Amino acid sequence: MIWAGFLFGLVGSFHCVGMCGPIAVALPFVWSSGWRYYAGRLLYNGGRIVTYTALGALAGAFGQSLQMAGLQQTVSIVSGILILLLLVLPAALQGKAAKAVGTDKLMIWVRHKLGYFFQKNSLGALFMVGLLNGLLPCGFVYIALAGAISAPGIEGAMLYMALFGLGTLPLMFLVSLSGKLISLKLRSTFSRMVPYVGMCLAILFIVRGLGLGIPYLSPKVAHTASHTTEITCCTKPE
């Protein structure tokens, strides 16, 4: 299930082009040619992946707390339901939810810092732009985080999100070099696929949590009942 993060990132990276593509294309030119130019684009994308991995740790901590309560299968089902909800909830409702929990103020700070680092002409600034870019509101990332909740432990959730980020890397790196390499029609076609891929991922998590006895896909969880045998020792009186 960990590798599902990579596949989801790879297939859905065309959605990233639509959401984060303008930032990638507008990255400041730290030297217009040579290895520094390519290194800067890789650092930008590396920053995104670092942020996704850190967010995975938060999702993993939440999932681990549920798993420790003996809700392993429930966690997988809840992850699938969350993905489905994120797919059907309008963006306006997601925005209201963000405002309710106070993340709208965080986004104001993130956008302010993005503007600051865009004015800096350094490789470190490009890495910081990537870090901050990973915090911007994105339903695609939220779906990935919902899947990370059911990963085994905090480390598993971090790996899930790191692989998700790596899945988005090839296409986003190309876009950061030149957005014209990907046609608008191709981007639109693959963006329309994202909800269907997310739905398949949600169904996969739900089926996994149901424990239907399907090898590798939905294995049964063995429940061990502890039987206590009471032994009474009788001593013969002398």
PDB file of N, CA and C in Angstrom, residues 35-122:
ATOM      1  N   TRP A  35      24.739  23.916 -14.853  1.00  0.00           N
ATOM      2  CA  TRP A  35      24.249  22.988 -13.835  1.00  0.00           C
ATOM      3  C   TRP A  35      23.488  23.694 -12.731  1.00  0.00           C
ATOM      4  N   ARG A  36      23.821  24.970 -12.446  1.00  0.00           N
ATOM      5  CA  ARG A  36      23.126  25.692 -11.378  1.00  0.00           C
ATOM      6  C   ARG A  36      21.648  25.903 -11.709  1.00  0.00           C
ATOM      7  N   TYR A  37      21.369  26.099 -12.980  1.00  0.00           N
ATOM      8  CA  TYR A  37      19.968  26.275 -13.396  1.00  0.00           C
ATOM      9  C   TYR A  37      19.165  25.008 -13.093  1.00  0.00           C
ATOM     10  N   TYR A  38      19.694  23.852 -13.498  1.00  0.00           N
ATOM     11  CA  TYR A  38      19.004  22.582 -13.263  1.00  0.00           C
ATOM     12  C   TYR A  38      18.986  22.230 -11.773  1.00  0.00           C
ATOM     13  N   ALA A  39      20.070  22.541 -11.072  1.00  0.00           N
ATOM     14  CA  ALA A  39      20.122  22.269  -9.631  1.00  0.00           C
ATOM     15  C   ALA A  39      19.065  23.082  -8.893  1.00  0.00           C
ATOM     16  N   GLY A  40      18.852  24.318  -9.327  1.00  0.00           N
ATOM     17  CA  GLY A  40      17.846  25.164  -8.690  1.00  0.00           C
ATOM     18  C   GLY A  40      16.448  24.597  -8.854  1.00  0.00           C
ATOM     19  N   ARG A  41      16.159  24.064 -10.042  1.00  0.00           N
ATOM     20  CA  ARG A  41      14.840  23.464 -10.280  1.00  0.00           C
ATOM     21  C   ARG A  41      14.657  22.189  -9.470  1.00  0.00           C
ATOM     22  N   LEU A  42      15.742  21.422  -9.334  1.00  0.00           N
ATOM     23  CA  LEU A  42      15.671  20.212  -8.512  1.00  0.00           C
ATOM     24  C   LEU A  42      15.504  20.568  -7.038  1.00  0.00           C
ATOM     25  N   LEU A  43      16.170  21.638  -6.595  1.00  0.00           N
ATOM     26  CA  LEU A  43      16.027  22.065  -5.197  1.00  0.00           C
ATOM     27  C   LEU A  43      14.603  22.527  -4.910  1.00  0.00           C
ATOM     28  N   TYR A  44      14.004  23.217  -5.856  1.00  0.00           N
ATOM     29  CA  TYR A  44      12.610  23.642  -5.694  1.00  0.00           C
ATOM     30  C   TYR A  44      11.701  22.427  -5.488  1.00  0.00           C
ATOM     31  N   ASN A  45      11.852  21.431  -6.355  1.00  0.00           N
ATOM     32  CA  ASN A  45      11.026  20.230  -6.244  1.00  0.00           C
ATOM     33  C   ASN A  45      11.386  19.422  -5.002  1.00  0.00           C
ATOM     34  N   GLY A  46      12.663  19.433  -4.632  1.00  0.00           N
ATOM     35  CA  GLY A  46      13.066  18.765  -3.394  1.00  0.00           C
ATOM     36  C   GLY A  46      12.413  19.400  -2.177  1.00  0.00           C
ATOM     37  N   GLY A  47      12.262  20.721  -2.202  1.00  0.00           N
ATOM     38  CA  GLY A  47      11.588  21.409  -1.102  1.00  0.00           C
ATOM     39  C   GLY A  47      10.146  20.974  -0.958  1.00  0.00           C
ATOM     40  N   ARG A  48       9.464  20.810  -2.085  1.00  0.00           N
ATOM     41  CA  ARG A  48       8.078  20.324  -2.052  1.00  0.00           C
ATOM     42  C   ARG A  48       8.002  18.944  -1.397  1.00  0.00           C
ATOM     43  N   ILE A  49       8.924  18.070  -1.796  1.00  0.00           N
ATOM     44  CA  ILE A  49       8.902  16.690  -1.292  1.00  0.00           C
ATOM     45  C   ILE A  49       9.201  16.659   0.206  1.00  0.00           C
ATOM     46  N   VAL A  50      10.096  17.527   0.661  1.00  0.00           N
ATOM     47  CA  VAL A  50      10.404  17.598   2.102  1.00  0.00           C
ATOM     48  C   VAL A  50       9.159  18.003   2.884  1.00  0.00           C
ATOM     49  N   THR A  51       8.422  18.992   2.370  1.00  0.00           N
ATOM     50  CA  THR A  51       7.200  19.435   3.054  1.00  0.00           C
ATOM     51  C   THR A  51       6.155  18.333   3.066  1.00  0.00           C
ATOM     52  N   TYR A  52       5.979  17.638   1.945  1.00  0.00           N
ATOM     53  CA  TYR A  52       5.019  16.532   1.897  1.00  0.00           C
ATOM     54  C   TYR A  52       5.390  15.447   2.914  1.00  0.00           C
ATOM     55  N   THR A  53       6.690  15.179   3.037  1.00  0.00           N
ATOM     56  CA  THR A  53       7.145  14.157   3.985  1.00  0.00           C
ATOM     57  C   THR A  53       6.854  14.574   5.418  1.00  0.00           C
ATOM     58  N   ALA A  54       7.087  15.865   5.719  1.00  0.00           N
ATOM     59  CA  ALA A  54       6.803  16.374   7.063  1.00  0.00           C
ATOM     60  C   ALA A  54       5.305  16.312   7.374  1.00  0.00           C
ATOM     61  N   LEU A  55       4.476  16.645   6.400  1.00  0.00           N
ATOM     62  CA  LEU A  55       3.027  16.542   6.589  1.00  0.00           C
ATOM     63  C   LEU A  55       2.618  15.084   6.789  1.00  0.00           C
ATOM     64  N   GLY A  56       3.351  14.180   6.140  1.00  0.00           N
ATOM     65  CA  GLY A  56       3.101  12.757   6.327  1.00  0.00           C
ATOM     66  C   GLY A  56       3.319  12.322   7.760  1.00  0.00           C
ATOM     67  N   ALA A  57       4.298  12.946   8.432  1.00  0.00           N
ATOM     68  CA  ALA A  57       4.549  12.617   9.835  1.00  0.00           C
ATOM     69  C   ALA A  57       3.338  12.970  10.701  1.00  0.00           C
ATOM     70  N   LEU A  58       2.701  14.101  10.401  1.00  0.00           N
ATOM     71  CA  LEU A  58       1.501  14.499  11.158  1.00  0.00           C
ATOM     72  C   LEU A  58       0.354  13.525  10.893  1.00  0.00           C
ATOM     73  N   ALA A  59       0.172  13.166   9.615  1.00  0.00           N
ATOM     74  CA  ALA A  59      -0.889  12.207   9.281  1.00  0.00           C
ATOM     75  C   ALA A  59      -0.602  10.858   9.926  1.00  0.00           C
ATOM     76  N   GLY A  60       0.677  10.462   9.943  1.00  0.00           N
ATOM     77  CA  GLY A  60       1.057   9.189  10.539  1.00  0.00           C
ATOM     78  C   GLY A  60       0.840   9.158  12.034  1.00  0.00           C
ATOM     79  N   ALA A  61       1.103  10.288  12.705  1.00  0.00           N
ATOM     80  CA  ALA A  61       0.887  10.357  14.152  1.00  0.00           C
ATOM     81  C   ALA A  61      -0.585  10.197  14.486  1.00  0.00           C
ATOM     82  N   PHE A  62      -1.438  10.813  13.666  1.00  0.00           N
ATOM     83  CA  PHE A  62      -2.874  10.671  13.878  1.00  0.00           C
ATOM     84  C   PHE A  62      -3.309   9.224  13.637  1.00  0.00           C
ATOM     85  N   GLY A  63      -2.830   8.648  12.538  1.00  0.00           N
ATOM     86  CA  GLY A  63      -3.190   7.271  12.237  1.00  0.00           C
ATOM     87  C   GLY A  63      -2.667   6.292  13.264  1.00  0.00           C
ATOM     88  N   GLN A  64      -1.456   6.545  13.773  1.00  0.00           N
ATOM     89  CA  GLN A  64      -0.872   5.647  14.774  1.00  0.00           C
ATOM     90  C   GLN A  64      -1.661   5.659  16.070  1.00  0.00           C
ATOM     91  N   SER A  65      -2.171   6.838  16.441  1.00  0.00           N
ATOM     92  CA  SER A  65      -2.969   6.921  17.663  1.00  0.00           C
ATOM     93  C   SER A  65      -4.234   6.070  17.542  1.00  0.00           C
ATOM     94  N   LEU A  66      -4.809   6.009  16.345  1.00  0.00           N
ATOM     95  CA  LEU A  66      -5.987   5.174  16.129  1.00  0.00           C
ATOM     96  C   LEU A  66      -5.616   3.698  16.093  1.00  0.00           C
ATOM     97  N   GLN A  67      -4.466   3.394  15.490  1.00  0.00           N
ATOM     98  CA  GLN A  67      -4.023   2.003  15.420  1.00  0.00           C
ATOM     99  C   GLN A  67      -3.704   1.448  16.796  1.00  0.00           C
ATOM    100  N   MET A  68      -3.142   2.291  17.660  1.00  0.00           N
ATOM    101  CA  MET A  68      -2.817   1.853  19.024  1.00  0.00           C
ATOM    102  C   MET A  68      -4.079   1.558  19.818  1.00  0.00           C
ATOM    103  N   ALA A  69      -5.180   2.142  19.393  1.00  0.00           N
ATOM    104  CA  ALA A  69      -6.466   1.885  20.052  1.00  0.00           C
ATOM    105  C   ALA A  69      -7.130   0.628  19.494  1.00  0.00           C
ATOM    106  N   GLY A  70      -6.401  -0.100  18.633  1.00  0.00           N
ATOM    107  CA  GLY A  70      -6.929  -1.336  18.069  1.00  0.00           C
ATOM    108  C   GLY A  70      -7.871  -1.122  16.912  1.00  0.00           C
ATOM    109  N   LEU A  71      -7.699  -0.016  16.199  1.00  0.00           N
ATOM    110  CA  LEU A  71      -8.613   0.320  15.107  1.00  0.00           C
ATOM    111  C   LEU A  71      -7.910   0.254  13.746  1.00  0.00           C
ATOM    112  N   GLN A  72      -7.034  -0.741  13.560  1.00  0.00           N
ATOM    113  CA  GLN A  72      -6.258  -0.829  12.325  1.00  0.00           C
ATOM    114  C   GLN A  72      -7.143  -0.848  11.086  1.00  0.00           C
ATOM    115  N   GLN A  73      -8.138  -1.723  11.083  1.00  0.00           N
ATOM    116  CA  GLN A  73      -9.012  -1.825   9.914  1.00  0.00           C
ATOM    117  C   GLN A  73      -9.877  -0.581   9.765  1.00  0.00           C
ATOM    118  N   THR A  74     -10.323  -0.039  10.887  1.00  0.00           N
ATOM    119  CA  THR A  74     -11.151   1.173  10.850  1.00  0.00           C
ATOM    120  C   THR A  74     -10.377   2.333  10.241  1.00  0.00           C
ATOM    121  N   VAL A  75      -9.074   2.427  10.550  1.00  0.00           N
ATOM    122  CA  VAL A  75      -8.243   3.498  10.012  1.00  0.00           C
ATOM    123  C   VAL A  75      -8.239   3.456   8.492  1.00  0.00           C
ATOM    124  N   SER A  76      -8.097   2.260   7.928  1.00  0.00           N
ATOM    125  CA  SER A  76      -8.070   2.115   6.475  1.00  0.00           C
ATOM    126  C   SER A  76      -9.408   2.526   5.861  1.00  0.00           C
ATOM    127  N   ILE A  77     -10.504   2.130   6.492  1.00  0.00           N
ATOM    128  CA  ILE A  77     -11.835   2.492   5.990  1.00  0.00           C
ATOM    129  C   ILE A  77     -12.051   4.000   6.086  1.00  0.00           C
ATOM    130  N   VAL A  78     -11.658   4.585   7.213  1.00  0.00           N
ATOM    131  CA  VAL A  78     -11.804   6.037   7.396  1.00  0.00           C
ATOM    132  C   VAL A  78     -10.986   6.795   6.354  1.00  0.00           C
ATOM    133  N   SER A  79      -9.764   6.306   6.048  1.00  0.00           N
ATOM    134  CA  SER A  79      -8.935   6.947   5.024  1.00  0.00           C
ATOM    135  C   SER A  79      -9.659   6.962   3.688  1.00  0.00           C
ATOM    136  N   GLY A  80     -10.273   5.824   3.336  1.00  0.00           N
ATOM    137  CA  GLY A  80     -11.018   5.754   2.077  1.00  0.00           C
ATOM    138  C   GLY A  80     -12.196   6.710   2.047  1.00  0.00           C
ATOM    139  N   ILE A  81     -12.915   6.800   3.157  1.00  0.00           N
ATOM    140  CA  ILE A  81     -14.073   7.706   3.230  1.00  0.00           C
ATOM    141  C   ILE A  81     -13.628   9.161   3.131  1.00  0.00           C
ATOM    142  N   LEU A  82     -12.518   9.499   3.794  1.00  0.00           N
ATOM    143  CA  LEU A  82     -11.989  10.867   3.723  1.00  0.00           C
ATOM    144  C   LEU A  82     -11.628  11.245   2.293  1.00  0.00           C
ATOM    145  N   ILE A  83     -11.014  10.301   1.571  1.00  0.00           N
ATOM    146  CA  ILE A  83     -10.660  10.563   0.175  1.00  0.00           C
ATOM    147  C   ILE A  83     -11.904  10.833  -0.647  1.00  0.00           C
ATOM    148  N   LEU A  84     -12.951  10.027  -0.444  1.00  0.00           N
ATOM    149  CA  LEU A  84     -14.195  10.225  -1.182  1.00  0.00           C
ATOM    150  C   LEU A  84     -14.821  11.581  -0.856  1.00  0.00           C
ATOM    151  N   LEU A  85     -14.778  11.968   0.415  1.00  0.00           N
ATOM    152  CA  LEU A  85     -15.333  13.263   0.814  1.00  0.00           C
ATOM    153  C   LEU A  85     -14.575  14.414   0.154  1.00  0.00           C
ATOM    154  N   LEU A  86     -13.241  14.291   0.118  1.00  0.00           N
ATOM    155  CA  LEU A  86     -12.433  15.344  -0.493  1.00  0.00           C
ATOM    156  C   LEU A  86     -12.702  15.453  -1.996  1.00  0.00           C
ATOM    157  N   LEU A  87     -13.093  14.337  -2.591  1.00  0.00           N
ATOM    158  CA  LEU A  87     -13.385  14.345  -4.025  1.00  0.00           C
ATOM    159  C   LEU A  87     -14.715  15.020  -4.337  1.00  0.00           C
ATOM    160  N   VAL A  88     -15.679  14.911  -3.427  1.00  0.00           N
ATOM    161  CA  VAL A  88     -17.026  15.427  -3.717  1.00  0.00           C
ATOM    162  C   VAL A  88     -17.283  16.796  -3.093  1.00  0.00           C
ATOM    163  N   LEU A  89     -16.504  17.175  -2.067  1.00  0.00           N
ATOM    164  CA  LEU A  89     -16.738  18.469  -1.424  1.00  0.00           C
ATOM    165  C   LEU A  89     -16.302  19.605  -2.343  1.00  0.00           C
ATOM    166  N   PRO A  90     -17.128  20.599  -2.550  1.00  0.00           N
ATOM    167  CA  PRO A  90     -16.739  21.742  -3.374  1.00  0.00           C
ATOM    168  C   PRO A  90     -15.567  22.491  -2.744  1.00  0.00           C
ATOM    169  N   ALA A  91     -14.810  23.166  -3.578  1.00  0.00           N
ATOM    170  CA  ALA A  91     -13.654  23.934  -3.099  1.00  0.00           C
ATOM    171  C   ALA A  91     -14.076  25.016  -2.109  1.00  0.00           C
ATOM    172  N   ALA A  92     -15.284  25.567  -2.302  1.00  0.00           N
ATOM    173  CA  ALA A  92     -15.762  26.619  -1.395  1.00  0.00           C
ATOM    174  C   ALA A  92     -15.905  26.085   0.029  1.00  0.00           C
ATOM    175  N   LEU A  93     -16.443  24.860   0.159  1.00  0.00           N
ATOM    176  CA  LEU A  93     -16.599  24.268   1.486  1.00  0.00           C
ATOM    177  C   LEU A  93     -15.245  23.961   2.111  1.00  0.00           C
ATOM    178  N   GLN A  94     -14.295  23.514   1.274  1.00  0.00           N
ATOM    179  CA  GLN A  94     -12.948  23.264   1.781  1.00  0.00           C
ATOM    180  C   GLN A  94     -12.317  24.556   2.288  1.00  0.00           C
ATOM    181  N   GLY A  95     -12.594  25.664   1.578  1.00  0.00           N
ATOM    182  CA  GLY A  95     -12.072  26.957   2.011  1.00  0.00           C
ATOM    183  C   GLY A  95     -12.673  27.391   3.339  1.00  0.00           C
ATOM    184  N   LYS A  96     -13.978  27.140   3.520  1.00  0.00           N
ATOM    185  CA  LYS A  96     -14.636  27.484   4.785  1.00  0.00           C
ATOM    186  C   LYS A  96     -14.081  26.638   5.936  1.00  0.00           C
ATOM    187  N   ALA A  97     -13.796  25.373   5.638  1.00  0.00           N
ATOM    188  CA  ALA A  97     -13.220  24.496   6.659  1.00  0.00           C
ATOM    189  C   ALA A  97     -11.845  24.990   7.068  1.00  0.00           C
ATOM    190  N   ALA A  98     -11.051  25.436   6.095  1.00  0.00           N
ATOM    191  CA  ALA A  98      -9.718  25.965   6.390  1.00  0.00           C
ATOM    192  C   ALA A  98      -9.809  27.213   7.261  1.00  0.00           C
ATOM    193  N   LYS A  99     -10.809  28.049   6.974  1.00  0.00           N
ATOM    194  CA  LYS A  99     -10.985  29.264   7.772  1.00  0.00           C
ATOM    195  C   LYS A  99     -11.418  28.927   9.186  1.00  0.00           C
ATOM    196  N   ALA A 100     -12.240  27.872   9.327  1.00  0.00           N
ATOM    197  CA  ALA A 100     -12.733  27.470  10.644  1.00  0.00           C
ATOM    198  C   ALA A 100     -11.601  26.991  11.550  1.00  0.00           C
ATOM    199  N   VAL A 101     -10.617  26.309  10.975  1.00  0.00           N
ATOM    200  CA  VAL A 101      -9.507  25.799  11.796  1.00  0.00           C
ATOM    201  C   VAL A 101      -8.339  26.780  11.864  1.00  0.00           C
ATOM    202  N   GLY A 102      -8.462  27.906  11.189  1.00  0.00           N
ATOM    203  CA  GLY A 102      -7.452  28.944  11.302  1.00  0.00           C
ATOM    204  C   GLY A 102      -6.287  28.837  10.337  1.00  0.00           C
ATOM    205  N   THR A 103      -6.341  27.914   9.361  1.00  0.00           N
ATOM    206  CA  THR A 103      -5.221  27.771   8.436  1.00  0.00           C
ATOM    207  C   THR A 103      -5.194  28.884   7.384  1.00  0.00           C
ATOM    208  N   ASP A 104      -6.284  29.652   7.284  1.00  0.00           N
ATOM    209  CA  ASP A 104      -6.282  30.747   6.317  1.00  0.00           C
ATOM    210  C   ASP A 104      -5.222  31.792   6.679  1.00  0.00           C
ATOM    211  N   LYS A 105      -5.002  32.002   7.979  1.00  0.00           N
ATOM    212  CA  LYS A 105      -3.964  32.943   8.415  1.00  0.00           C
ATOM    213  C   LYS A 105      -2.574  32.407   8.073  1.00  0.00           C
ATOM    214  N   LEU A 106      -2.410  31.091   8.199  1.00  0.00           N
ATOM    215  CA  LEU A 106      -1.137  30.472   7.824  1.00  0.00           C
ATOM    216  C   LEU A 106      -0.867  30.674   6.343  1.00  0.00           C
ATOM    217  N   MET A 107      -1.915  30.573   5.507  1.00  0.00           N
ATOM    218  CA  MET A 107      -1.744  30.725   4.070  1.00  0.00           C
ATOM    219  C   MET A 107      -1.340  32.147   3.704  1.00  0.00           C
ATOM    220  N   ILE A 108      -1.846  33.127   4.449  1.00  0.00           N
ATOM    221  CA  ILE A 108      -1.447  34.519   4.214  1.00  0.00           C
ATOM    222  C   ILE A 108       0.051  34.672   4.459  1.00  0.00           C
ATOM    223  N   TRP A 109       0.518  34.061   5.546  1.00  0.00           N
ATOM    224  CA  TRP A 109       1.954  34.102   5.873  1.00  0.00           C
ATOM    225  C   TRP A 109       2.772  33.387   4.807  1.00  0.00           C
ATOM    226  N   VAL A 110       2.291  32.227   4.333  1.00  0.00           N
ATOM    227  CA  VAL A 110       3.007  31.454   3.318  1.00  0.00           C
ATOM    228  C   VAL A 110       3.142  32.259   2.028  1.00  0.00           C
ATOM    229  N   ARG A 111       2.058  32.886   1.600  1.00  0.00           N
ATOM    230  CA  ARG A 111       2.099  33.664   0.357  1.00  0.00           C
ATOM    231  C   ARG A 111       3.031  34.865   0.488  1.00  0.00           C
ATOM    232  N   HIS A 112       3.037  35.475   1.681  1.00  0.00           N
ATOM    233  CA  HIS A 112       3.948  36.602   1.921  1.00  0.00           C
ATOM    234  C   HIS A 112       5.402  36.153   1.804  1.00  0.00           C
ATOM    235  N   LYS A 113       5.722  35.013   2.402  1.00  0.00           N
ATOM    236  CA  LYS A 113       7.088  34.495   2.356  1.00  0.00           C
ATOM    237  C   LYS A 113       7.474  34.051   0.948  1.00  0.00           C
ATOM    238  N   LEU A 114       6.499  33.522   0.200  1.00  0.00           N
ATOM    239  CA  LEU A 114       6.780  33.149  -1.188  1.00  0.00           C
ATOM    240  C   LEU A 114       7.215  34.367  -1.997  1.00  0.00           C
ATOM    241  N   GLY A 115       6.499  35.468  -1.823  1.00  0.00           N
ATOM    242  CA  GLY A 115       6.867  36.701  -2.516  1.00  0.00           C
ATOM    243  C   GLY A 115       8.267  37.162  -2.131  1.00  0.00           C
ATOM    244  N   TYR A 116       8.603  36.990  -0.849  1.00  0.00           N
ATOM    245  CA  TYR A 116       9.929  37.401  -0.367  1.00  0.00           C
ATOM    246  C   TYR A 116      11.040  36.588  -1.028  1.00  0.00           C
ATOM    247  N   PHE A 117      10.894  35.253  -1.040  1.00  0.00           N
ATOM    248  CA  PHE A 117      11.954  34.401  -1.582  1.00  0.00           C
ATOM    249  C   PHE A 117      12.015  34.443  -3.101  1.00  0.00           C
ATOM    250  N   PHE A 118      10.902  34.830  -3.755  1.00  0.00           N
ATOM    251  CA  PHE A 118      10.934  34.962  -5.199  1.00  0.00           C
ATOM    252  C   PHE A 118      11.857  36.104  -5.628  1.00  0.00           C
ATOM    253  N   GLN A 119      12.077  37.046  -4.729  1.00  0.00           N
ATOM    254  CA  GLN A 119      12.932  38.176  -5.055  1.00  0.00           C
ATOM    255  C   GLN A 119      14.411  37.881  -4.809  1.00  0.00           C
ATOM    256  N   LYS A 120      14.688  36.756  -4.174  1.00  0.00           N
ATOM    257  CA  LYS A 120      16.069  36.384  -3.880  1.00  0.00           C
ATOM    258  C   LYS A 120      16.651  35.582  -5.042  1.00  0.00           C
ATOM    259  N   ASN A 121      17.870  35.871  -5.371  1.00  0.00           N
ATOM    260  CA  ASN A 121      18.515  35.195  -6.500  1.00  0.00           C
ATOM    261  C   ASN A 121      19.551  34.195  -5.973  1.00  0.00           C
ATOM    262  N   SER A 122      19.046  33.104  -5.365  1.00  0.00           N
ATOM    263  CA  SER A 122      19.955  32.104  -4.809  1.00  0.00           C
ATOM    264  C   SER A 122      19.324  30.725  -4.879  1.00  0.00           C
TER     265      SER A 122
END
